[in-house]
Coordinates of N, CA and C in Angstrom, one line a residue:
M1 N 5.0 4.5 17.0 CA 4.9 3.2 16.2 C 5.8 3.5 15.1
V2 N 6.8 2.5 15.4 CA 8.1 2.5 14.2 C 7.7 1.4 13.1
W3 N 7.8 1.6 12.0 CA 7.4 0.7 10.9 C 8.6 0.6 10.2
F4 N 9.1 -0.8 10.1 CA 10.2 -1.2 9.2 C 9.6 -1.9 7.9
D5 N 10.5 -1.5 6.9 CA 10.2 -2.2 5.7 C 10.8 -3.5 5.7
F6 N 10.4 -4.5 4.8 CA 11.0 -5.7 4.8 C 12.3 -5.7 3.7
G7 N 12.0 -5.8 2.5 CA 12.9 -5.8 1.5 C 14.0 -4.6 1.5
G8 N 15.3 -4.8 1.8 CA 16.3 -4.1 1.8 C 16.4 -3.4 3.1
V9 N 15.6 -3.6 4.1 CA 15.9 -3.1 5.6 C 16.0 -4.3 6.5
L10 N 14.9 -5.1 6.6 CA 15.0 -6.2 7.5 C 15.6 -7.3 6.7
S11 N 15.8 -7.3 5.4 CA 16.3 -8.2 4.6 C 17.8 -7.6 4.2
P12 N 18.7 -8.4 3.8 CA 20.0 -7.8 3.1 C 19.6 -6.8 2.0
P13 N 20.6 -5.9 1.7 CA 20.4 -5.0 0.5 C 20.0 -5.9 -0.7
M14 N 19.2 -5.1 -1.5 CA 18.7 -5.7 -2.8 C 19.8 -6.3 -3.6
A15 N 20.9 -5.3 -3.7 CA 22.0 -5.8 -4.6 C 22.6 -7.3 -4.1
D16 N 22.5 -7.4 -2.8 CA 22.9 -8.7 -2.4 C 22.3 -10.0 -2.8
I17 N 20.9 -9.6 -2.6 CA 19.9 -10.7 -3.0 C 19.9 -10.9 -4.3
F18 N 20.1 -10.0 -5.4 CA 20.3 -10.2 -6.8 C 21.5 -11.0 -7.0
A19 N 22.4 -10.7 -6.5 CA 23.8 -11.4 -6.6 C 23.8 -12.7 -6.2
A20 N 23.1 -13.0 -5.0 CA 22.8 -14.5 -4.6 C 22.0 -15.3 -5.6
Y21 N 20.9 -14.7 -6.3 CA 20.1 -15.2 -7.3 C 20.9 -15.5 -8.5
E22 N 21.8 -14.6 -8.7 CA 22.8 -14.9 -10.1 C 23.7 -16.2 -9.8
R23 N 24.1 -16.3 -8.6 CA 25.1 -17.5 -8.2 C 24.1 -18.7 -8.4
K24 N 22.8 -18.6 -7.9 CA 22.0 -19.9 -7.9 C 21.5 -20.2 -9.4
T25 N 21.3 -19.2 -10.2 CA 20.5 -19.4 -11.6 C 21.5 -19.1 -12.6
G26 N 22.5 -18.2 -12.6 CA 23.4 -17.7 -13.7 C 22.5 -16.6 -14.3
L27 N 21.3 -16.1 -13.8 CA 20.7 -14.9 -14.4 C 21.1 -13.7 -13.6
S28 N 21.4 -12.6 -14.3 CA 22.0 -11.4 -13.7 C 21.1 -10.5 -13.2
R29 N 21.3 -9.5 -12.5 CA 20.3 -8.5 -12.2 C 19.8 -7.7 -13.5
E30 N 20.6 -7.4 -14.4 CA 20.3 -6.5 -15.7 C 19.4 -7.6 -16.5
Q31 N 19.6 -8.8 -16.6 CA 18.7 -9.6 -17.3 C 17.4 -9.7 -16.6
L32 N 17.4 -9.9 -15.4 CA 16.0 -10.0 -14.5 C 15.1 -8.8 -14.6
E33 N 15.9 -7.6 -14.4 CA 15.2 -6.3 -14.3 C 14.7 -6.0 -15.8
T34 N 15.4 -6.4 -16.9 CA 14.9 -6.1 -18.0 C 13.7 -7.0 -18.4
A35 N 13.7 -8.3 -18.0 CA 12.6 -9.0 -18.2 C 11.3 -8.4 -17.7
M36 N 11.6 -8.2 -16.1 CA 10.6 -7.6 -15.2 C 9.9 -6.3 -15.9
H37 N 10.7 -5.4 -16.4 CA 10.1 -4.3 -17.0 C 9.3 -4.6 -18.3
A38 N 9.7 -5.5 -19.0 CA 8.9 -6.1 -20.1 C 7.4 -6.4 -19.7
V39 N 7.7 -7.6 -18.7 CA 6.2 -7.9 -18.2 C 5.3 -6.6 -17.7
T40 N 6.1 -5.7 -17.0 CA 5.5 -4.5 -16.6 C 4.9 -3.6 -17.7
A41 N 5.3 -3.6 -18.9 CA 4.9 -3.0 -20.0 C 3.6 -3.6 -20.4
D42 N 3.5 -4.8 -20.4 CA 2.4 -5.6 -20.7 C 1.3 -5.3 -19.6
L43 N 1.5 -5.1 -18.4 CA 0.6 -5.0 -17.4 C 0.4 -3.5 -16.9
G44 N 1.2 -2.6 -17.3 CA 1.0 -1.3 -17.2 C 1.2 -0.9 -15.7
R45 N 2.1 -1.5 -15.1 CA 2.4 -1.4 -13.6 C 3.9 -1.4 -13.5
H46 N 4.2 -1.0 -12.1 CA 5.7 -1.1 -11.5 C 6.0 -2.7 -11.8
P47 N 7.3 -3.0 -11.8 CA 7.7 -4.2 -12.1 C 7.1 -5.3 -11.3
L48 N 6.8 -5.0 -10.0 CA 6.3 -6.1 -9.2 C 5.1 -5.6 -8.6
A49 N 4.3 -4.7 -9.1 CA 3.1 -4.1 -8.4 C 2.0 -5.1 -8.6
A50 N 1.8 -5.6 -10.0 CA 0.7 -6.7 -10.0 C 0.6 -7.9 -8.9
L51 N 2.0 -8.4 -8.8 CA 2.3 -9.2 -7.7 C 1.9 -9.0 -6.4
E52 N 2.4 -7.5 -6.0 CA 2.4 -7.1 -4.7 C 1.0 -6.7 -4.1
V53 N 0.1 -6.7 -5.3 CA -1.4 -6.3 -4.8 C -2.2 -7.6 -5.1
A54 N -1.6 -8.6 -5.6 CA -2.3 -9.9 -5.8 C -3.2 -9.8 -7.0
L55 N -2.8 -9.1 -8.0 CA -3.7 -8.9 -9.3 C -3.2 -10.1 -10.2
I56 N -2.2 -10.8 -10.0 CA -1.6 -11.9 -10.7 C -0.9 -12.9 -9.8
T57 N -1.0 -14.2 -10.1 CA -0.4 -15.2 -9.4 C 1.2 -15.1 -9.6
E58 N 1.9 -15.8 -8.7 CA 3.2 -15.9 -8.8 C 3.4 -16.8 -10.1
A59 N 2.7 -17.8 -10.5 CA 3.1 -18.7 -11.4 C 2.7 -18.0 -12.8
E60 N 1.8 -17.3 -13.0 CA 1.6 -16.3 -14.1 C 2.6 -15.5 -14.5
W61 N 3.0 -14.7 -13.3 CA 4.1 -13.7 -13.5 C 5.3 -14.4 -13.8
G62 N 5.5 -15.7 -13.3 CA 6.8 -16.4 -13.7 C 6.8 -16.8 -15.2
R63 N 5.6 -17.2 -15.6 CA 5.5 -17.6 -17.0 C 5.8 -16.4 -17.9
R64 N 5.3 -15.4 -17.6 CA 5.5 -14.1 -18.3 C 7.1 -13.7 -18.4
L65 N 7.5 -13.7 -17.2 CA 9.0 -13.5 -17.0 C 9.8 -14.5 -17.9
R66 N 9.5 -15.6 -17.8 CA 10.3 -16.6 -18.6 C 10.1 -16.2 -20.2
A67 N 9.1 -16.0 -20.7 CA 8.8 -15.6 -22.1 C 9.6 -14.3 -22.2
A68 N 9.5 -13.3 -21.5 CA 10.4 -12.0 -21.6 C 11.9 -12.2 -21.7
L69 N 12.4 -13.3 -20.8 CA 13.8 -13.6 -20.9 C 13.9 -14.2 -22.2
R70 N 13.2 -15.1 -22.7 CA 13.4 -15.8 -24.1 C 13.5 -14.7 -25.2
V71 N 12.8 -13.7 -25.1 CA 12.8 -12.7 -26.2 C 13.9 -11.9 -26.2
H72 N 14.3 -11.4 -25.0 CA 15.3 -10.4 -24.9 C 16.8 -11.0 -24.7
Y73 N 16.8 -12.2 -24.2 CA 18.2 -13.0 -24.0 C 17.8 -14.4 -24.6
P74 N 17.6 -14.5 -25.9 CA 17.5 -15.8 -26.5 C 18.4 -17.0 -26.3
G75 N 19.7 -16.5 -25.9 CA 20.8 -17.3 -25.6 C 20.9 -17.9 -24.0
A76 N 20.0 -17.2 -23.2 CA 20.3 -17.3 -21.9 C 19.9 -18.8 -21.5
D77 N 20.7 -19.4 -20.5 CA 20.3 -20.6 -19.8 C 19.5 -20.5 -18.7
L78 N 18.2 -21.0 -19.1 CA 17.2 -20.7 -17.9 C 17.0 -22.1 -17.3
S79 N 17.6 -23.1 -17.5 CA 17.6 -24.6 -16.9 C 17.7 -24.3 -15.3
R80 N 18.3 -23.4 -14.7 CA 18.5 -23.7 -13.2 C 17.5 -22.6 -12.7
S81 N 16.8 -21.8 -13.4 CA 15.9 -21.1 -12.8 C 14.3 -21.5 -12.6
R82 N 13.8 -21.4 -11.4 CA 12.4 -21.9 -11.3 C 11.5 -20.7 -11.2
L83 N 11.4 -19.9 -12.4 CA 10.6 -18.8 -12.5 C 9.1 -18.8 -12.0
E84 N 8.5 -19.9 -12.2 CA 7.1 -20.0 -12.0 C 6.8 -20.1 -10.3
T85 N 7.8 -20.7 -9.7 CA 7.8 -20.6 -8.1 C 9.0 -19.6 -7.7
F86 N 9.2 -18.5 -8.2 CA 10.2 -17.6 -8.1 C 10.6 -17.2 -6.6
G87 N 9.7 -17.1 -5.7 CA 10.1 -16.7 -4.4 C 10.8 -17.9 -3.5
G88 N 10.5 -19.1 -3.7 CA 11.3 -20.0 -3.1 C 12.9 -20.1 -3.4
Q89 N 13.2 -20.0 -4.6 CA 14.5 -19.8 -5.2 C 15.1 -18.5 -4.6
W90 N 14.4 -17.5 -4.9 CA 14.7 -16.0 -4.6 C 15.3 -16.0 -3.1
F91 N 14.5 -16.6 -2.3 CA 14.8 -16.3 -0.8 C 15.6 -17.4 -0.3
D92 N 15.9 -18.4 -1.0 CA 16.7 -19.6 -0.5 C 17.9 -19.1 0.0
G93 N 18.4 -19.3 1.3 CA 19.6 -19.1 1.9 C 19.8 -17.6 2.4
I94 N 18.7 -16.9 2.2 CA 18.8 -15.5 2.7 C 18.4 -15.3 4.0
E95 N 19.2 -14.6 4.7 CA 19.1 -14.4 6.2 C 18.6 -13.0 6.5
A96 N 18.2 -12.7 7.7 CA 17.8 -11.5 8.1 C 18.9 -10.4 8.0
N97 N 18.7 -9.3 8.0 CA 19.7 -8.2 8.2 C 20.0 -8.0 9.6
H98 N 20.9 -8.8 10.2 CA 20.9 -8.7 11.6 C 21.2 -7.5 12.3
A99 N 21.8 -6.4 11.7 CA 22.1 -5.1 12.1 C 20.8 -4.3 12.3
M100 N 19.8 -4.4 11.4 CA 18.5 -3.8 11.5 C 17.6 -4.6 12.4
V101 N 17.8 -5.9 12.5 CA 17.0 -6.5 13.7 C 17.3 -6.1 15.1
A102 N 18.8 -5.8 15.2 CA 19.1 -5.2 16.5 C 18.7 -4.0 16.6
T103 N 18.5 -3.1 15.7 CA 17.9 -1.9 15.8 C 16.5 -1.9 16.1
L104 N 15.7 -2.9 15.6 CA 14.3 -2.9 15.9 C 14.1 -3.4 17.5
H105 N 15.0 -4.2 17.8 CA 14.9 -4.8 19.2 C 15.2 -3.5 20.0
A106 N 16.3 -2.8 19.9 CA 16.6 -1.6 20.6 C 15.5 -0.6 20.7
V107 N 14.6 -0.4 19.6 CA 13.6 0.5 19.5 C 12.4 0.0 20.4
R108 N 12.2 -1.4 20.3 CA 11.1 -2.0 21.2 C 11.3 -2.0 22.7
E109 N 12.6 -2.2 23.0 CA 13.1 -2.1 24.4 C 13.0 -0.6 24.9
H110 N 13.1 0.3 23.9 CA 13.0 1.7 24.4 C 11.6 2.0 24.8
G111 N 10.6 1.1 24.5 CA 9.2 1.3 24.7 C 8.3 1.6 23.5
C112 N 8.9 1.7 22.3 CA 8.2 1.9 21.2 C 7.4 0.8 20.7
R113 N 6.3 0.8 20.1 CA 5.7 -0.2 19.2 C 6.3 -0.3 18.0
V114 N 6.4 -1.5 17.3 CA 7.0 -1.9 16.2 C 6.1 -2.7 15.1
G115 N 6.3 -2.3 14.0 CA 5.5 -3.0 12.8 C 6.3 -3.2 11.7
I116 N 5.6 -4.0 10.8 CA 6.3 -4.2 9.5 C 5.4 -3.8 8.4
L117 N 5.9 -3.0 7.6 CA 5.0 -2.4 6.4 C 5.8 -2.7 5.1
T118 N 5.3 -3.7 4.4 CA 5.9 -4.2 3.4 C 5.2 -4.2 2.1
N119 N 5.8 -4.1 0.9 CA 5.1 -4.4 -0.4 C 5.7 -6.0 -0.4
N120 N 4.7 -6.9 -0.6 CA 5.1 -8.4 -0.6 C 4.2 -9.0 -1.4
V121 N 4.6 -10.3 -1.7 CA 3.8 -11.2 -2.6 C 3.1 -12.4 -1.8
R122 N 1.9 -12.6 -2.1 CA 1.1 -13.6 -1.3 C 1.8 -15.0 -1.2
E123 N 2.3 -15.4 -2.3 CA 3.0 -16.7 -2.3 C 4.4 -16.6 -1.7
W124 N 4.8 -15.5 -1.4 CA 6.2 -15.5 -0.7 C 6.1 -15.4 0.9
E125 N 4.9 -15.5 1.3 CA 4.7 -15.3 2.7 C 5.6 -16.2 3.6
P126 N 5.4 -17.6 3.5 CA 6.4 -18.3 4.2 C 7.8 -18.1 4.2
Y127 N 8.4 -17.7 3.0 CA 9.8 -17.3 2.9 C 10.2 -16.2 3.7
W128 N 9.5 -14.9 3.5 CA 10.0 -13.9 4.1 C 9.6 -13.9 5.7
R129 N 8.5 -14.5 5.9 CA 8.3 -14.6 7.4 C 9.5 -15.4 8.1
E130 N 9.8 -16.4 7.6 CA 10.9 -17.2 8.0 C 12.3 -16.4 8.3
I131 N 12.5 -15.5 7.1 CA 13.8 -14.6 7.3 C 13.6 -13.7 8.4
V132 N 12.5 -13.2 8.7 CA 12.3 -12.1 9.7 C 12.0 -12.8 11.2
R133 N 12.1 -14.1 11.2 CA 11.9 -14.8 12.6 C 12.6 -14.2 13.6
P134 N 14.0 -13.7 13.4 CA 14.6 -13.4 14.6 C 14.2 -12.1 15.2
V135 N 13.3 -11.3 14.5 CA 12.7 -10.1 14.8 C 11.8 -10.5 15.9
G136 N 11.1 -11.6 16.0 CA 10.3 -12.0 17.1 C 9.0 -11.3 16.9
D137 N 7.9 -11.1 18.0 CA 6.7 -10.8 17.6 C 6.7 -9.3 17.5
V138 N 5.9 -8.7 16.5 CA 5.7 -7.4 16.1 C 4.2 -7.0 16.6
D139 N 4.0 -5.7 16.7 CA 2.6 -5.2 17.0 C 1.7 -5.3 15.9
C140 N 2.2 -5.2 14.7 CA 1.2 -4.9 13.5 C 2.1 -5.4 12.3
V141 N 1.4 -6.0 11.4 CA 1.9 -6.3 10.1 C 1.2 -5.6 9.1
V142 N 1.4 -4.8 8.1 CA 0.6 -4.5 7.0 C 1.3 -4.8 5.7
N143 N 0.6 -5.6 4.8 CA 1.3 -6.3 3.6 C 0.5 -5.9 2.6
S144 N 1.2 -5.4 1.5 CA 0.4 -4.9 0.2 C -0.5 -5.9 -0.3
C145 N -0.1 -7.1 -0.5 CA -0.9 -8.3 -1.0 C -2.1 -8.4 -0.4
E146 N -2.2 -8.3 0.9 CA -3.3 -8.5 1.7 C -4.3 -7.3 1.7
V147 N -3.9 -6.1 1.6 CA -4.6 -4.8 1.5 C -5.0 -4.2 0.2
G148 N -4.4 -4.8 -0.8 CA -4.5 -4.5 -2.1 C -4.0 -2.9 -2.5
V149 N -3.2 -2.4 -1.8 CA -2.5 -1.3 -2.3 C -1.1 -1.5 -1.7
R150 N -0.2 -0.5 -2.3 CA 1.3 -0.6 -1.9 C 1.9 0.6 -1.7
K151 N 3.1 0.6 -1.1 CA 3.8 1.8 -1.1 C 4.5 2.2 -2.3
P152 N 4.2 3.5 -2.9 CA 4.0 4.7 -2.0 C 2.6 5.3 -2.1
E153 N 1.6 4.5 -2.4 CA 0.2 5.0 -2.4 C -0.3 5.5 -0.9
P154 N -0.7 6.6 -1.1 CA -1.2 7.1 0.3 C -2.1 6.2 1.1
A155 N -3.0 5.4 0.5 CA -4.0 4.5 1.3 C -3.2 3.5 2.1
I156 N -2.2 3.1 1.7 CA -1.5 1.9 2.6 C -0.9 2.6 3.9
F157 N -0.5 4.0 3.8 CA -0.1 4.6 5.0 C -1.2 5.0 5.9
R158 N -2.3 5.3 5.4 CA -3.6 5.5 6.3 C -4.1 4.2 6.8
M159 N -3.9 3.1 6.1 CA -4.3 1.6 6.6 C -3.5 1.3 7.8
A160 N -2.2 1.7 7.4 CA -1.2 1.1 8.6 C -1.4 1.8 9.9
A161 N -1.6 3.3 9.7 CA -1.9 4.0 11.1 C -3.3 3.6 11.7
D162 N -4.2 3.5 10.9 CA -5.5 2.9 11.5 C -5.3 1.6 12.1
A163 N -4.5 0.5 11.4 CA -4.4 -0.7 11.9 C -3.8 -0.6 13.4
A164 N -2.7 0.3 13.5 CA -2.1 0.3 14.9 C -2.8 1.2 15.8
G165 N -3.8 1.9 15.2 CA -4.6 2.8 16.1 C -3.9 4.0 16.6
V166 N -3.1 4.5 15.7 CA -2.3 5.8 16.1 C -2.5 6.9 15.1
E167 N -2.1 8.1 15.4 CA -2.3 9.1 14.5 C -0.9 9.1 13.5
P168 N -1.1 9.7 12.5 CA 0.0 9.7 11.4 C 1.2 10.2 12.1
G169 N 1.2 11.4 12.7 CA 2.3 11.9 13.4 C 3.0 11.1 14.4
D170 N 2.3 9.9 14.8 CA 3.0 9.0 15.8 C 3.7 7.8 15.2
C171 N 3.8 7.9 13.7 CA 4.3 6.8 13.0 C 5.6 7.2 12.3
V172 N 6.6 6.4 12.3 CA 7.9 6.6 11.7 C 8.2 5.3 10.9
L173 N 8.6 5.6 9.7 CA 8.9 4.6 8.6 C 10.2 4.5 8.3
V174 N 10.9 3.2 8.5 CA 12.2 3.2 8.1 C 12.1 2.2 6.6
D175 N 12.6 2.9 5.5 CA 12.5 2.2 4.2 C 13.6 2.7 3.4
D176 N 14.0 1.7 2.5 CA 15.1 1.9 1.5 C 14.8 2.7 0.4
V177 N 13.6 2.9 0.1 CA 13.2 3.4 -1.2 C 12.7 5.1 -0.8
A178 N 13.4 5.9 -1.4 CA 13.2 7.5 -1.1 C 11.7 7.8 -1.4
E179 N 11.4 7.2 -2.5 CA 9.9 7.7 -2.8 C 8.8 7.2 -1.7
N180 N 9.1 6.2 -1.1 CA 8.2 5.6 0.0 C 8.3 6.6 1.2
C181 N 9.5 7.0 1.5 CA 9.8 7.9 2.8 C 9.2 9.3 2.4
A182 N 9.1 9.9 1.1 CA 8.5 11.1 0.8 C 7.1 10.9 0.7
A183 N 6.6 9.8 0.4 CA 4.9 9.7 0.4 C 4.6 9.7 2.1
A184 N 5.3 8.8 2.9 CA 5.1 8.9 4.2 C 5.1 10.4 4.9
R185 N 6.1 11.1 4.6 CA 6.2 12.5 5.2 C 5.0 13.3 4.6
S186 N 4.6 13.0 3.5 CA 3.6 14.1 2.9 C 2.1 13.7 3.5
L187 N 2.0 12.6 4.3 CA 0.9 12.4 5.0 C 1.1 12.5 6.5
G188 N 2.1 13.1 6.9 CA 2.4 13.5 8.3 C 3.1 12.4 9.1
W189 N 3.7 11.6 8.5 CA 4.6 10.6 9.2 C 6.0 11.2 9.1
R190 N 6.8 10.7 10.1 CA 8.3 10.8 10.0 C 8.8 9.7 9.3
A191 N 10.1 9.9 8.8 CA 10.6 8.7 8.0 C 12.1 8.7 7.9
V192 N 12.7 7.6 7.9 CA 14.2 7.3 7.8 C 14.4 6.7 6.6
H193 N 15.3 7.3 5.8 CA 15.6 6.6 4.3 C 16.9 5.7 4.8
H194 N 16.7 4.7 4.5 CA 17.7 3.6 4.9 C 18.8 3.7 3.7
R195 N 19.7 4.1 4.0 CA 21.0 4.0 3.0 C 22.1 3.2 3.5
T196 N 22.4 3.2 4.6 CA 23.3 2.2 5.4 C 22.7 1.8 6.7
D197 N 23.1 0.7 7.3 CA 22.5 0.3 8.6 C 22.9 1.3 9.7
T198 N 24.1 1.8 9.7 CA 24.4 2.6 10.9 C 23.8 3.9 10.6
D199 N 23.6 4.6 9.4 CA 23.0 5.9 9.4 C 21.6 5.9 9.6
A200 N 20.9 4.6 9.1 CA 19.5 4.6 9.6 C 19.3 4.4 10.9
R201 N 20.1 3.5 11.6 CA 20.0 3.4 13.1 C 20.2 4.9 13.9
D202 N 21.2 5.6 13.4 CA 21.5 6.7 14.1 C 20.2 7.8 14.1
L203 N 19.7 7.8 12.7 CA 18.7 8.8 12.5 C 17.5 8.4 13.0
L204 N 17.2 7.0 13.1 CA 15.9 6.5 13.9 C 16.1 7.0 15.3
F205 N 17.2 6.7 16.0 CA 17.5 6.7 17.3 C 17.3 8.4 17.6
A206 N 17.7 9.2 16.8 CA 17.5 10.7 17.0 C 16.2 11.1 17.0
L207 N 15.2 10.5 16.1 CA 13.9 10.7 16.2 C 13.2 10.3 17.3
I208 N 13.5 9.2 17.9 CA 12.8 8.8 19.0 C 13.5 9.0 20.3
E209 N 14.6 9.7 20.2 CA 15.3 10.1 21.4 C 16.0 9.0 22.2
L210 N 16.5 8.0 21.5 CA 17.2 7.1 22.0 C 18.7 7.1 21.7
E211 N 19.5 7.1 22.8 CA 21.0 7.4 22.7 C 21.6 6.2 21.9
T212 N 22.7 6.6 21.1 CA 23.3 5.4 20.3 C 24.4 4.9 21.4
T213 N 24.8 3.7 21.2 CA 25.9 3.1 22.0 C 26.9 2.6 21.1

């Protein structure tokens, strides 16, 4: 069972998505991340964790983000940003990472089952699902906002293996976050840290003994 992450693997790199968001709204990655960390300080969690396990709504998170931006960047123009419905604007115009979609297709054609293991947000479901439409059907999706835990927490990896009906040693994770890969390995999974599309493909193919072309 090969599990693909969504953000940064099946989607374009996060740097590209931040850059696209800046073009839409004028807000830079630095501004957004500063505000996200300020919201985190209030909630006592990773910048998106409360959203990704559905402890807070997108609308409330967006209101807090707007307030944090006003505090940290009082001169910032927020008129183009739709922070209370952040996902719609964040994902607007974003397409799948077609190189990794092709890798997933090759893995499936090789006879492996494939799934998506994602930290994601309940209100963002229609947007990210549309982006991964080129993937086609997968055998299993495990989404943090539905199960109440997120990578790199051990419980989500156990849930994923159970959902697929396989042993941990039969699971491979492809993820762009090193911490998530390390957590998966500590539970008996194999993992590929996605740094570039080509390296991730080659490492994954080597793990499942699929020749590169």
